[in-house]
mmCIF file of C-alpha atoms and ligand atoms in Angstrom:
data_model
loop_
_atom_site.group_PDB
_atom_site.id
_atom_site.type_symbol
_atom_site.label_atom_id
_atom_site.label_comp_id
_atom_site.label_asym_id
_atom_site.label_seq_id
_atom_site.Cartn_x
_atom_site.Cartn_y
_atom_site.Cartn_z
ATOM 1 C CA UNK A 1 9.647 -20.627 -29.750
ATOM 2 C CA UNK A 2 8.775 -23.134 -27.013
ATOM 3 C CA UNK A 3 5.035 -23.953 -26.600
ATOM 4 C CA UNK A 4 5.048 -21.826 -23.482
ATOM 5 C CA UNK A 5 6.302 -18.836 -25.291
ATOM 6 C CA UNK A 6 3.821 -19.368 -27.979
ATOM 7 C CA UNK A 7 0.991 -19.509 -25.614
ATOM 8 C CA UNK A 8 2.339 -16.400 -23.817
ATOM 9 C CA UNK A 9 2.456 -14.531 -27.270
ATOM 10 C CA UNK A 10 -1.083 -15.674 -28.072
ATOM 11 C CA UNK A 11 -2.279 -14.429 -24.644
ATOM 12 C CA UNK A 12 -0.587 -11.098 -25.050
ATOM 13 C CA UNK A 13 -2.043 -10.696 -28.446
ATOM 14 C CA UNK A 14 -5.522 -11.468 -27.267
ATOM 15 C CA UNK A 15 -5.113 -9.190 -24.421
ATOM 16 C CA UNK A 16 -4.147 -6.318 -26.711
ATOM 17 C CA UNK A 17 -6.916 -7.095 -29.094
ATOM 18 C CA UNK A 18 -9.566 -7.145 -26.371
ATOM 19 C CA UNK A 19 -8.078 -3.977 -24.787
ATOM 20 C CA UNK A 20 -8.272 -2.116 -28.092
ATOM 21 C CA UNK A 21 -11.826 -3.166 -28.526
ATOM 22 C CA UNK A 22 -12.720 -1.878 -25.095
ATOM 23 C CA UNK A 23 -11.113 1.423 -25.790
ATOM 24 C CA UNK A 24 -12.901 1.671 -29.192
ATOM 25 C CA UNK A 25 -16.270 1.113 -27.423
ATOM 26 C CA UNK A 26 -15.553 3.685 -24.828
ATOM 27 C CA UNK A 27 -15.409 6.683 -27.088
ATOM 28 C CA UNK A 28 -18.775 6.298 -28.742
ATOM 29 C CA UNK A 29 -20.143 5.306 -25.294
ATOM 30 C CA UNK A 30 -19.033 8.595 -23.722
ATOM 31 C CA UNK A 31 -20.615 10.408 -26.626
ATOM 32 C CA UNK A 32 -23.858 8.679 -25.992
ATOM 33 C CA UNK A 33 -23.645 9.423 -22.241
ATOM 34 C CA UNK A 34 -23.052 13.163 -23.031
ATOM 35 C CA UNK A 35 -25.927 13.500 -25.348
ATOM 36 C CA UNK A 36 -28.202 11.675 -22.863
ATOM 37 C CA UNK A 37 -27.203 14.192 -20.382
ATOM 38 C CA UNK A 38 -28.040 17.025 -22.818
ATOM 39 C CA UNK A 39 -31.419 15.470 -23.652
ATOM 40 C CA UNK A 40 -32.160 15.123 -20.019
ATOM 41 C CA UNK A 41 -31.567 18.859 -19.546
ATOM 42 C CA UNK A 42 -33.864 19.603 -22.521
ATOM 43 C CA UNK A 43 -36.538 17.670 -20.830
ATOM 44 C CA UNK A 44 -36.132 18.954 -17.332
ATOM 45 C CA UNK A 45 -39.784 19.882 -16.823
ATOM 46 C CA UNK A 46 -41.981 17.185 -18.490
ATOM 47 C CA UNK A 47 -45.468 18.452 -18.748
ATOM 48 C CA UNK A 48 -47.485 15.636 -20.387
ATOM 49 C CA UNK A 49 -47.594 11.864 -19.613
ATOM 50 C CA UNK A 50 -45.911 11.218 -22.884
ATOM 51 C CA UNK A 51 -43.041 13.628 -21.984
ATOM 52 C CA UNK A 52 -42.717 11.967 -18.483
ATOM 53 C CA UNK A 53 -42.525 8.438 -20.142
ATOM 54 C CA UNK A 54 -39.669 9.944 -22.287
ATOM 55 C CA UNK A 55 -37.895 11.117 -19.285
ATOM 56 C CA UNK A 56 -38.132 7.743 -17.562
ATOM 57 C CA UNK A 57 -36.720 6.026 -20.626
ATOM 58 C CA UNK A 58 -33.893 8.514 -20.803
ATOM 59 C CA UNK A 59 -33.132 7.479 -17.150
ATOM 60 C CA UNK A 60 -32.999 3.801 -18.076
ATOM 61 C CA UNK A 61 -30.690 4.436 -20.929
ATOM 62 C CA UNK A 62 -28.433 6.556 -18.740
ATOM 63 C CA UNK A 63 -28.241 3.796 -16.121
ATOM 64 C CA UNK A 64 -27.431 1.125 -18.741
ATOM 65 C CA UNK A 65 -24.722 3.386 -20.290
ATOM 66 C CA UNK A 66 -23.261 3.764 -16.793
ATOM 67 C CA UNK A 67 -23.214 0.045 -16.307
ATOM 68 C CA UNK A 68 -21.436 -0.522 -19.725
ATOM 69 C CA UNK A 69 -18.858 2.042 -18.666
ATOM 70 C CA UNK A 70 -18.292 0.221 -15.382
ATOM 71 C CA UNK A 71 -17.790 -3.076 -17.238
ATOM 72 C CA UNK A 72 -15.306 -1.477 -19.543
ATOM 73 C CA UNK A 73 -13.404 0.189 -16.659
ATOM 74 C CA UNK A 74 -13.130 -3.123 -14.827
ATOM 75 C CA UNK A 75 -12.195 -4.925 -17.999
ATOM 76 C CA UNK A 76 -9.482 -2.351 -18.856
ATOM 77 C CA UNK A 77 -8.016 -2.457 -15.413
ATOM 78 C CA UNK A 78 -7.791 -6.142 -15.668
ATOM 79 C CA UNK A 79 -6.335 -6.239 -19.102
ATOM 80 C CA UNK A 80 -3.640 -3.517 -18.183
ATOM 81 C CA UNK A 81 -2.420 -5.440 -15.160
ATOM 82 C CA UNK A 82 0.866 -6.065 -16.706
ATOM 83 C CA UNK A 83 2.129 -2.657 -16.678
ATOM 84 C CA UNK A 84 2.874 -2.103 -13.074
ATOM 85 C CA UNK A 85 5.662 0.265 -11.672
ATOM 86 C CA UNK A 86 7.579 -0.030 -8.516
ATOM 87 C CA UNK A 87 8.105 2.652 -5.946
ATOM 88 C CA UNK A 88 8.824 2.597 -2.315
ATOM 89 C CA UNK A 89 5.691 3.102 -0.372
ATOM 90 C CA UNK A 90 4.381 2.885 3.163
ATOM 91 C CA UNK A 91 1.192 0.659 2.823
ATOM 92 C CA UNK A 92 -0.531 2.358 5.741
ATOM 93 C CA UNK A 93 -0.407 5.642 3.991
ATOM 94 C CA UNK A 94 -1.905 4.142 0.883
ATOM 95 C CA UNK A 95 -4.603 2.489 2.824
ATOM 96 C CA UNK A 96 -5.397 5.723 4.768
ATOM 97 C CA UNK A 97 -5.939 7.583 1.405
ATOM 98 C CA UNK A 98 -8.440 4.871 0.097
ATOM 99 C CA UNK A 99 -10.221 4.821 3.504
ATOM 100 C CA UNK A 100 -10.612 8.520 3.355
ATOM 101 C CA UNK A 101 -11.901 8.496 -0.203
ATOM 102 C CA UNK A 102 -14.505 5.900 0.801
ATOM 103 C CA UNK A 103 -15.578 7.480 3.959
ATOM 104 C CA UNK A 104 -18.996 8.704 2.633
ATOM 105 C CA UNK A 105 -19.706 5.240 1.298
ATOM 106 C CA UNK A 106 -19.047 3.655 4.686
ATOM 107 C CA UNK A 107 -21.444 6.188 6.352
ATOM 108 C CA UNK A 108 -24.090 5.692 3.553
ATOM 109 C CA UNK A 109 -23.952 1.943 4.000
ATOM 110 C CA UNK A 110 -24.119 2.122 7.833
ATOM 111 C CA UNK A 111 -20.727 0.450 7.945
ATOM 112 C CA UNK A 112 -18.704 1.145 11.103
ATOM 113 C CA UNK A 113 -15.015 1.333 10.282
ATOM 114 C CA UNK A 114 -12.298 0.270 12.595
ATOM 115 C CA UNK A 115 -8.906 0.922 11.217
ATOM 116 C CA UNK A 116 -5.748 -0.311 13.022
ATOM 117 C CA UNK A 117 -2.973 0.885 10.836
ATOM 118 C CA UNK A 118 0.664 0.623 11.878
ATOM 119 C CA UNK A 119 2.104 4.033 11.235
ATOM 120 C CA UNK A 120 5.726 2.711 11.461
ATOM 121 C CA UNK A 121 5.314 -0.087 8.729
ATOM 122 C CA UNK A 122 8.470 -0.708 6.807
ATOM 123 C CA UNK A 123 8.549 0.331 3.115
ATOM 124 C CA UNK A 124 7.395 -1.942 0.297
ATOM 125 C CA UNK A 125 8.224 -1.659 -3.418
ATOM 126 C CA UNK A 126 4.708 -1.387 -4.951
ATOM 127 C CA UNK A 127 2.537 0.357 -7.494
ATOM 128 C CA UNK A 128 0.687 2.746 -5.411
ATOM 129 C CA UNK A 129 -2.241 3.209 -7.830
ATOM 130 C CA UNK A 130 -2.514 -0.521 -8.454
ATOM 131 C CA UNK A 131 -2.598 -1.267 -4.763
ATOM 132 C CA UNK A 132 -5.190 1.426 -4.214
ATOM 133 C CA UNK A 133 -7.286 -0.332 -6.829
ATOM 134 C CA UNK A 134 -6.821 -3.554 -4.806
ATOM 135 C CA UNK A 135 -7.795 -2.046 -1.599
ATOM 136 C CA UNK A 136 -10.798 -0.412 -3.179
ATOM 137 C CA UNK A 137 -11.994 -3.707 -4.536
ATOM 138 C CA UNK A 138 -11.749 -5.431 -1.229
ATOM 139 C CA UNK A 139 -13.468 -2.625 0.597
ATOM 140 C CA UNK A 140 -16.294 -2.217 -1.801
ATOM 141 C CA UNK A 141 -16.795 -5.955 -1.731
ATOM 142 C CA UNK A 142 -17.063 -5.824 1.972
ATOM 143 C CA UNK A 143 -19.548 -2.969 1.914
ATOM 144 C CA UNK A 144 -21.619 -4.878 -0.621
ATOM 145 C CA UNK A 145 -21.453 -8.057 1.657
ATOM 146 C CA UNK A 146 -23.152 -6.080 4.397
ATOM 147 C CA UNK A 147 -26.366 -4.808 2.851
ATOM 148 C CA UNK A 148 -27.786 -4.062 6.351
ATOM 149 C CA UNK A 149 -24.726 -2.417 7.763
ATOM 150 C CA UNK A 150 -21.934 -3.974 9.873
ATOM 151 C CA UNK A 151 -18.474 -3.676 11.014
ATOM 152 C CA UNK A 152 -15.481 -3.310 8.849
ATOM 153 C CA UNK A 153 -11.893 -3.905 10.374
ATOM 154 C CA UNK A 154 -8.800 -2.795 8.354
ATOM 155 C CA UNK A 155 -5.602 -3.654 9.852
ATOM 156 C CA UNK A 156 -1.958 -3.365 8.679
ATOM 157 C CA UNK A 157 1.048 -4.694 10.512
ATOM 158 C CA UNK A 158 4.505 -6.223 10.008
ATOM 159 C CA UNK A 159 4.991 -9.923 10.151
ATOM 160 C CA UNK A 160 8.710 -10.966 9.667
ATOM 161 C CA UNK A 161 9.716 -10.081 6.170
ATOM 162 C CA UNK A 162 6.136 -9.221 5.143
ATOM 163 C CA UNK A 163 3.691 -6.375 5.497
ATOM 164 C CA UNK A 164 0.295 -7.851 6.207
ATOM 165 C CA UNK A 165 -2.988 -6.181 5.441
ATOM 166 C CA UNK A 166 -6.276 -7.577 6.657
ATOM 167 C CA UNK A 167 -9.833 -6.539 5.580
ATOM 168 C CA UNK A 168 -12.406 -8.144 7.846
ATOM 169 C CA UNK A 169 -16.179 -7.731 7.485
ATOM 170 C CA UNK A 170 -19.157 -9.008 9.419
ATOM 171 C CA UNK A 171 -21.286 -9.678 6.139
ATOM 172 C CA UNK A 172 -22.930 -12.555 4.549
ATOM 173 C CA UNK A 173 -19.789 -14.638 4.083
ATOM 174 C CA UNK A 174 -18.766 -16.962 1.265
ATOM 175 C CA UNK A 175 -20.091 -20.577 1.182
ATOM 176 C CA UNK A 176 -17.307 -23.095 1.276
ATOM 177 C CA UNK A 177 -18.042 -24.477 -2.220
ATOM 178 C CA UNK A 178 -17.505 -20.995 -3.743
ATOM 179 C CA UNK A 179 -14.237 -20.271 -2.111
ATOM 180 C CA UNK A 180 -12.292 -21.191 -5.369
ATOM 181 C CA UNK A 181 -14.846 -19.672 -7.715
ATOM 182 C CA UNK A 182 -14.621 -16.115 -6.516
ATOM 183 C CA UNK A 183 -11.137 -15.889 -8.037
ATOM 184 C CA UNK A 184 -12.381 -16.680 -11.487
ATOM 185 C CA UNK A 185 -12.650 -14.098 -14.242
ATOM 186 C CA UNK A 186 -16.319 -12.982 -14.601
ATOM 187 C CA UNK A 187 -17.544 -14.870 -11.653
ATOM 188 C CA UNK A 188 -20.052 -12.671 -9.790
ATOM 189 C CA UNK A 189 -22.915 -13.340 -7.491
ATOM 190 C CA UNK A 190 -24.168 -9.758 -7.820
ATOM 191 C CA UNK A 191 -26.678 -8.569 -10.405
ATOM 192 C CA UNK A 192 -24.506 -5.657 -11.359
ATOM 193 C CA UNK A 193 -21.148 -7.197 -10.615
ATOM 194 C CA UNK A 194 -18.449 -7.606 -13.266
ATOM 195 C CA UNK A 195 -16.638 -10.469 -11.508
ATOM 196 C CA UNK A 196 -13.305 -8.818 -12.291
ATOM 197 C CA UNK A 197 -12.515 -7.322 -8.869
ATOM 198 C CA UNK A 198 -10.892 -10.418 -7.171
ATOM 199 C CA UNK A 199 -9.063 -11.670 -10.215
ATOM 200 C CA UNK A 200 -7.658 -8.271 -10.929
ATOM 201 C CA UNK A 201 -6.685 -7.906 -7.287
ATOM 202 C CA UNK A 202 -4.905 -11.304 -7.144
ATOM 203 C CA UNK A 203 -3.013 -10.538 -10.377
ATOM 204 C CA UNK A 204 -1.781 -7.229 -9.148
ATOM 205 C CA UNK A 205 -0.707 -8.507 -5.679
ATOM 206 C CA UNK A 206 1.063 -11.539 -7.162
ATOM 207 C CA UNK A 207 2.899 -9.458 -9.680
ATOM 208 C CA UNK A 208 4.223 -7.478 -6.851
ATOM 209 C CA UNK A 209 5.551 -10.715 -5.320
ATOM 210 C CA UNK A 210 2.852 -10.875 -2.747
ATOM 211 C CA UNK A 211 -0.063 -13.076 -1.919
ATOM 212 C CA UNK A 212 -3.766 -12.713 -1.225
ATOM 213 C CA UNK A 213 -5.998 -15.258 0.537
ATOM 214 C CA UNK A 214 -9.411 -15.455 2.166
ATOM 215 C CA UNK A 215 -11.128 -17.035 5.031
ATOM 216 C CA UNK A 216 -14.912 -16.846 5.546
ATOM 217 C CA UNK A 217 -17.725 -18.341 7.500
ATOM 218 C CA UNK A 218 -21.224 -18.118 6.091
ATOM 219 C CA UNK A 219 -23.340 -15.722 7.865
ATOM 220 C CA UNK A 220 -20.545 -14.394 10.054
ATOM 221 C CA UNK A 221 -18.104 -12.618 7.764
ATOM 222 C CA UNK A 222 -15.095 -12.715 5.700
ATOM 223 C CA UNK A 223 -11.468 -11.815 6.003
ATOM 224 C CA UNK A 224 -9.140 -11.125 3.008
ATOM 225 C CA UNK A 225 -5.385 -11.168 3.900
ATOM 226 C CA UNK A 226 -2.718 -9.657 1.648
ATOM 227 C CA UNK A 227 0.984 -10.154 2.255
ATOM 228 C CA UNK A 228 3.644 -7.917 0.568
ATOM 229 C CA UNK A 229 7.430 -8.321 0.897
ATOM 230 C CA UNK A 230 9.184 -5.628 2.820
ATOM 231 C CA UNK A 231 11.621 -3.639 0.714
ATOM 232 C CA UNK A 232 15.247 -5.028 0.653
ATOM 233 C CA UNK A 233 16.642 -1.987 2.543
ATOM 234 C CA UNK A 234 14.092 -1.860 5.354
HETATM 235 N N1 ADP B 301 -16.288 -9.659 1.468
HETATM 236 C C1 ADP B 301 -17.060 -10.504 0.762
HETATM 237 N N2 ADP B 301 -18.018 -11.112 1.389
HETATM 238 C C2 ADP B 301 -18.784 -12.028 0.707
HETATM 239 N N3 ADP B 301 -18.652 -12.353 -0.538
HETATM 240 C C3 ADP B 301 -17.744 -11.752 -1.307
HETATM 241 C C4 ADP B 301 -16.834 -10.783 -0.589
HETATM 242 N N4 ADP B 301 -15.842 -10.394 -1.529
HETATM 243 C C5 ADP B 301 -16.253 -11.046 -2.728
HETATM 244 N N5 ADP B 301 -17.313 -11.855 -2.584
HETATM 245 C C6 ADP B 301 -18.022 -12.737 -3.620
HETATM 246 O O1 ADP B 301 -17.031 -12.799 -4.722
HETATM 247 C C7 ADP B 301 -17.621 -12.500 -5.917
HETATM 248 C C8 ADP B 301 -16.512 -11.984 -6.906
HETATM 249 O O2 ADP B 301 -16.090 -10.620 -6.380
HETATM 250 P P1 ADP B 301 -15.493 -9.681 -7.429
HETATM 251 O O3 ADP B 301 -14.362 -10.413 -8.233
HETATM 252 O O4 ADP B 301 -15.036 -8.471 -6.723
HETATM 253 O O5 ADP B 301 -16.713 -9.363 -8.406
HETATM 254 P P2 ADP B 301 -17.980 -8.555 -8.244
HETATM 255 O O6 ADP B 301 -17.701 -7.699 -6.968
HETATM 256 O O7 ADP B 301 -18.084 -7.696 -9.492
HETATM 257 O O8 ADP B 301 -19.161 -9.468 -8.082
HETATM 258 C C9 ADP B 301 -18.736 -11.527 -5.507
HETATM 259 O O9 ADP B 301 -19.767 -11.518 -6.456
HETATM 260 C C10 ADP B 301 -19.222 -12.129 -4.175
HETATM 261 O O10 ADP B 301 -20.074 -13.116 -4.406
HETATM 262 MG MG1 MG B 302 -16.084 -6.477 -6.559
#
């Protein structure tokens, strides 16, 4: 075995180990979540101060369980990045589905969506679900970068042998010195962030032979650009 192969084996082993651990934690966690839910129903109408305190604590527990579940979900998505499938897909359609799903979130955050999707995009060979995850990551990040609302532009177009997708927000922007850091595993500037969204996205896009890049200006906004190769027959 070459040193590279050894290193690869070691990483695969660690990935499987950590993935297994995350799965093992998830089952008891969902039992806890379910019982908290049942307890909550039992205490639906608190009468004394003591009972109200109990209900408040139940609320805190439920919130923290939710947070742990989010961390595990993000982690498992990152750890399972290596099992991508390839199918012919029109990226604008995939984007459309994600935008529709996130519609209520945009409204709630007072984010105005401007979608410019090329309906005649050539096909790409991608893993639809994985790419949905990537778009979801970028769009949720964009919403979070605009706490007071703003404008979100989502655009798809063909550029030579590539399909290009741009997600542009008018949010807080990313300071120059952090432009590299944001791609690191577990790097997050948000209190409840996991720091896995961008590294997972990069990994998925690169595994599909594409690229992802970012330009940003502090205080003005941020644009993420994804390029995916057009399928050979298109
Ligand atoms: N559109 C954006 N505008 C400003 N900052 C962003 C944007 N997208 C990502 N970031 C920064 O990159 C960090 C890492 O993002 P991500 O990997 O998705 O992790 P998380 O969202 O859990 O913090 C975020 O905490 C945030 O500071
Ligand atoms: Mg994120």
